[in-house]
Short mmCIF file of C-alpha atoms in Angstrom, two decimals:
data_model
loop_
_atom_site.label_atom_id
_atom_site.label_comp_id
_atom_site.label_asym_id
_atom_site.label_seq_id
_atom_site.Cartn_x
_atom_site.Cartn_y
_atom_site.Cartn_z
CA LEU A 215 -38.86 30.20 -27.65
CA GLY A 216 -37.50 32.87 -29.98
CA GLN A 217 -40.61 32.91 -32.15
CA ALA A 218 -42.98 32.98 -29.17
CA LEU A 219 -41.02 35.82 -27.57
CA ALA A 220 -41.03 37.76 -30.83
CA LEU A 221 -44.80 37.35 -31.10
CA ILE A 222 -45.60 38.54 -27.60
CA ASN A 223 -43.08 41.36 -28.03
CA ALA A 224 -44.95 42.55 -31.10
CA SER A 225 -48.33 42.06 -29.41
CA ILE A 226 -47.35 44.20 -26.41
CA SER A 227 -46.09 46.91 -28.74
CA ILE A 228 -49.18 46.84 -30.97
CA ALA A 229 -51.80 46.62 -28.23
CA ASN A 230 -50.38 49.17 -25.83
CA GLU A 231 -48.51 51.37 -28.30
CA TYR A 232 -45.23 50.66 -26.52
CA PRO A 233 -41.90 50.47 -28.32
CA PHE A 234 -40.57 46.94 -28.74
CA LEU A 235 -39.03 45.42 -25.65
CA THR A 236 -35.43 46.40 -25.02
CA GLU A 237 -32.60 43.89 -24.94
CA GLU A 238 -32.64 44.05 -21.13
CA GLN A 239 -36.38 43.35 -21.05
CA LEU A 240 -36.02 40.41 -23.44
CA ILE A 241 -33.23 38.90 -21.33
CA ALA A 242 -35.31 39.41 -18.17
CA SER A 243 -38.33 37.79 -19.86
CA ILE A 244 -36.31 34.71 -20.79
CA GLY A 245 -34.76 34.51 -17.31
CA SER A 246 -38.16 34.79 -15.63
CA PHE A 247 -39.53 32.09 -17.93
CA GLN A 248 -36.64 29.75 -17.15
CA GLY A 249 -37.45 30.13 -13.47
CA GLN A 250 -35.58 30.16 -10.16
CA LYS A 251 -33.99 33.49 -11.00
CA VAL A 252 -34.26 37.02 -9.66
CA MET A 253 -34.25 39.55 -12.48
CA GLU A 254 -33.54 43.12 -11.40
CA LEU A 255 -34.78 46.09 -13.41
CA ALA A 256 -34.67 49.70 -12.34
CA THR A 257 -37.82 51.78 -11.93
CA GLY A 258 -39.08 52.72 -15.38
CA GLU A 259 -37.32 49.89 -17.19
CA GLY A 260 -40.56 48.03 -17.83
CA LYS A 261 -41.06 45.27 -15.27
CA THR A 262 -44.75 45.01 -16.16
CA ALA A 263 -43.95 44.28 -19.81
CA VAL A 264 -41.45 41.63 -18.67
CA SER A 265 -44.04 39.95 -16.44
CA ILE A 266 -46.52 39.88 -19.33
CA ALA A 267 -43.99 38.42 -21.77
CA SER A 268 -42.70 35.75 -19.39
CA GLY A 269 -46.25 34.96 -18.26
CA PHE A 270 -47.23 34.36 -21.87
CA LEU A 271 -44.30 31.98 -22.34
CA ASN A 272 -45.35 30.12 -19.19
CA SER A 273 -48.90 29.76 -20.49
CA LEU A 274 -47.59 28.15 -23.69
CA SER A 275 -45.80 25.53 -21.60
CA GLY A 276 -49.07 24.18 -20.27
CA PHE A 277 -48.48 25.54 -16.78
CA GLY A 278 -50.94 27.56 -14.76
CA SER A 279 -49.41 30.97 -15.41
CA PHE A 280 -49.53 33.57 -12.64
CA VAL A 281 -48.23 37.04 -12.01
CA VAL A 282 -48.29 37.95 -8.31
CA THR A 283 -47.89 41.64 -7.58
CA THR A 284 -48.01 43.87 -4.52
CA LYS A 285 -51.50 45.32 -4.29
CA ASP A 286 -54.90 45.11 -5.94
CA ASN A 287 -54.30 48.37 -7.80
CA SER A 288 -51.03 47.02 -9.21
CA ALA A 289 -52.84 43.85 -10.31
CA LYS A 290 -55.49 45.94 -12.07
CA ASP A 291 -52.82 47.97 -13.87
CA THR A 292 -51.01 44.83 -15.02
CA HIS A 293 -54.32 43.27 -16.12
CA ARG A 294 -55.13 46.38 -18.15
CA ASP A 295 -51.76 46.19 -19.93
CA ALA A 296 -51.90 42.41 -20.43
CA LYS A 297 -55.46 41.93 -21.64
CA LEU A 298 -55.08 43.09 -25.25
CA PRO A 299 -51.64 41.57 -25.96
CA MET A 300 -52.83 38.24 -24.59
CA ALA A 301 -56.05 38.45 -26.61
CA LEU A 302 -53.92 38.90 -29.72
CA MET A 303 -52.17 35.66 -28.78
CA GLY A 304 -55.44 33.84 -28.10
CA ARG A 305 -55.03 33.86 -24.35
CA GLU A 306 -57.57 34.88 -21.71
CA VAL A 307 -56.39 36.95 -18.75
CA GLY A 308 -57.91 36.56 -15.30
CA LEU A 309 -57.90 39.29 -12.66
CA ILE A 310 -58.26 38.28 -9.02
CA GLU A 311 -59.73 41.02 -6.86
CA LYS A 312 -60.39 41.44 -3.17
CA ALA A 313 -63.20 39.06 -2.27
CA GLU A 314 -65.30 39.65 0.83
CA THR A 315 -68.62 38.18 -0.38
CA SER A 316 -69.53 34.75 -1.70
CA GLU A 317 -70.37 36.33 -5.04
CA ALA A 318 -66.94 37.94 -5.32
CA LYS A 319 -65.24 34.67 -4.34
CA LYS A 320 -67.18 32.81 -7.03
CA LYS A 321 -66.09 35.38 -9.61
CA ASN A 322 -62.46 34.92 -8.56
CA GLN A 323 -62.77 31.15 -8.88
CA GLU A 324 -63.84 31.65 -12.49
CA GLN A 325 -60.96 34.04 -13.10
CA TYR A 326 -58.47 31.48 -11.76
CA THR A 327 -59.32 29.16 -14.65
CA LYS A 328 -58.01 31.62 -17.27
CA ASP A 329 -54.79 31.05 -19.21
CA PHE A 330 -52.93 33.86 -17.47
CA VAL A 331 -53.90 35.06 -13.98
CA ILE A 332 -52.91 38.28 -12.24
CA VAL A 333 -53.38 38.61 -8.49
CA GLY A 334 -52.31 40.80 -5.58
CA THR A 335 -50.32 39.06 -2.88
CA ALA A 336 -52.86 39.54 -0.04
CA GLN A 337 -55.79 37.95 -1.91
CA PHE A 338 -53.57 35.16 -3.25
CA HIS A 339 -52.50 34.39 0.30
CA PHE A 340 -56.10 34.16 1.49
CA ASP A 341 -57.04 31.96 -1.47
CA ILE A 342 -54.21 29.56 -0.67
CA GLN A 343 -55.44 29.42 2.93
CA ASP A 344 -58.91 28.59 1.61
CA ASP A 345 -57.55 25.47 -0.15
CA LEU A 346 -58.12 26.75 -3.66
CA PHE A 347 -54.92 25.05 -4.81
CA THR A 348 -54.26 22.26 -2.32
CA GLY A 349 -56.71 19.56 -3.31
CA GLY A 350 -59.36 20.44 -0.71
CA GLU A 351 -63.06 20.68 -1.40
CA ASN A 352 -62.69 24.27 -2.68
CA THR A 353 -59.91 23.47 -5.14
CA ILE A 354 -60.35 25.10 -8.54
CA GLN A 355 -57.03 24.12 -10.16
CA LYS A 356 -57.10 20.36 -9.64
CA GLY A 357 -53.87 18.62 -10.48
CA ARG A 358 -52.07 21.87 -11.25
CA ILE A 359 -50.50 22.77 -7.91
CA ASP A 360 -47.23 21.17 -9.04
CA GLN A 361 -47.52 22.75 -12.48
CA MET A 362 -47.80 26.43 -11.63
CA ALA A 363 -45.38 28.89 -13.13
CA MET A 364 -45.30 32.12 -11.18
CA VAL A 365 -43.71 35.48 -11.88
CA ILE A 366 -43.48 37.72 -8.82
CA ASP A 367 -43.46 41.40 -9.70
CA GLU A 368 -41.68 43.59 -7.10
CA PHE A 369 -40.46 40.54 -5.15
CA ASP A 370 -39.20 42.49 -2.12
CA SER A 371 -42.43 44.45 -1.80
CA VAL A 372 -44.52 41.28 -2.17
CA MET A 373 -42.63 39.70 0.73
CA ILE A 374 -43.29 42.76 2.89
CA HIS A 375 -47.01 42.66 2.12
CA GLN A 376 -47.02 38.92 2.78
CA ALA A 377 -45.62 39.55 6.25
CA GLN A 378 -48.30 42.18 6.84
CA THR A 379 -51.01 39.75 5.73
CA GLU A 380 -49.76 37.05 8.10
CA TYR A 381 -49.75 39.58 10.92
CA ILE A 382 -53.31 40.67 10.18
CA ARG A 383 -54.56 37.07 9.96
CA SER A 384 -52.95 36.00 13.21
CA GLY A 385 -54.24 39.06 15.10
CA ALA A 386 -57.57 39.63 13.40
CA SER A 387 -59.61 39.29 16.58
CA GLY A 388 -57.73 42.15 18.22
CA LEU A 389 -57.40 44.58 15.36
CA ASN A 390 -59.64 47.13 17.09
CA GLU A 391 -57.60 46.93 20.26
CA LYS A 392 -54.05 46.83 18.91
CA LYS A 393 -52.59 49.14 16.31
CA PHE A 394 -50.54 47.62 13.52
CA ASP A 395 -46.89 47.65 14.61
CA ASP A 396 -44.60 48.69 11.75
CA LYS A 397 -41.42 47.77 13.65
CA GLU A 398 -42.72 44.30 14.44
CA ALA A 399 -43.62 43.70 10.79
CA ILE A 400 -40.17 44.86 9.66
CA GLY A 401 -38.61 42.54 12.24
CA LYS A 402 -40.60 39.59 10.93
CA ILE A 403 -39.70 40.17 7.31
CA THR A 404 -36.00 40.73 8.01
CA ASP A 405 -35.91 37.55 10.13
CA PHE A 406 -37.59 35.66 7.30
CA ALA A 407 -35.05 37.03 4.81
CA GLU A 408 -32.11 36.04 7.03
CA GLN A 409 -33.46 32.53 7.58
CA ASN A 410 -33.88 32.02 3.84
CA LYS A 411 -30.59 33.73 2.92
CA ILE A 412 -32.34 36.55 1.05
CA ASP A 413 -30.52 39.86 0.73
CA LEU A 414 -32.99 42.44 2.06
CA ASP A 415 -31.99 45.94 3.18
CA PRO A 416 -34.34 46.98 6.03
CA SER A 417 -33.65 50.67 5.28
CA LEU A 418 -35.56 50.26 2.01
CA ILE A 419 -38.75 49.23 3.81
CA ARG A 420 -41.28 52.05 4.05
CA PHE A 421 -44.88 52.10 5.26
#
C-alpha cells in the first residue's frame, strides 16, 4: 500500500505539476481506499487528487474502480487531472458523458470497461436503471457488480443531485406542465438523510 501510494503521489505531481500530496490528503486517500468512511476536506484542500489516488489503489485491487462526482463538468475536470497520472501507472481512464443517442451510449459502454471510470451522478443513475450493472441484457460489467469500489466526490452534493434525478425521472411526462419544485426536492433529500441517519444541514442546500 505504501509503495503504491507513493507511486501515484509522484505521478499526480509529475503529470499535473502539483506539489506532492499533503499528509491530510494521504490520510484521506488511504481512508477512501479502505472504504465505508467519510473523509472531509475543506474547499481547496485537494479532494480531486484524493479521489484519483484512492481510485488508483482501488484499481490495483482488481475492483471496478469508480469516481462518482456531481455533474458532467466536474467529471470532465477530474478526468483531465486523472488521465496522465493514470497513464504513468499503466491505467486507462474512462469518462462517462451524458448519453442521449445510441452512439453516445455505445461510447459510454466502452468507457465503462476502463481501469478507472469517472462519471457524473445523473448519468450513472440512468445507466444503473438501464441494467448496465445488474446482469440484464445490457450489462457491460458482468460479474463485477459485487466487486465495485466507488469513491464519491462531494458526497452531500451527489445526494442532492440524485434526488433531483429521481424527481425528473418520476415526473418526466409532465415536465412542460410543472416547474421543478426546489422545496420538494430539499424535503426529499432531508427525509432520505434522516431515514439513513446521515447528518445533512438543509441550510447548506442551494439551487
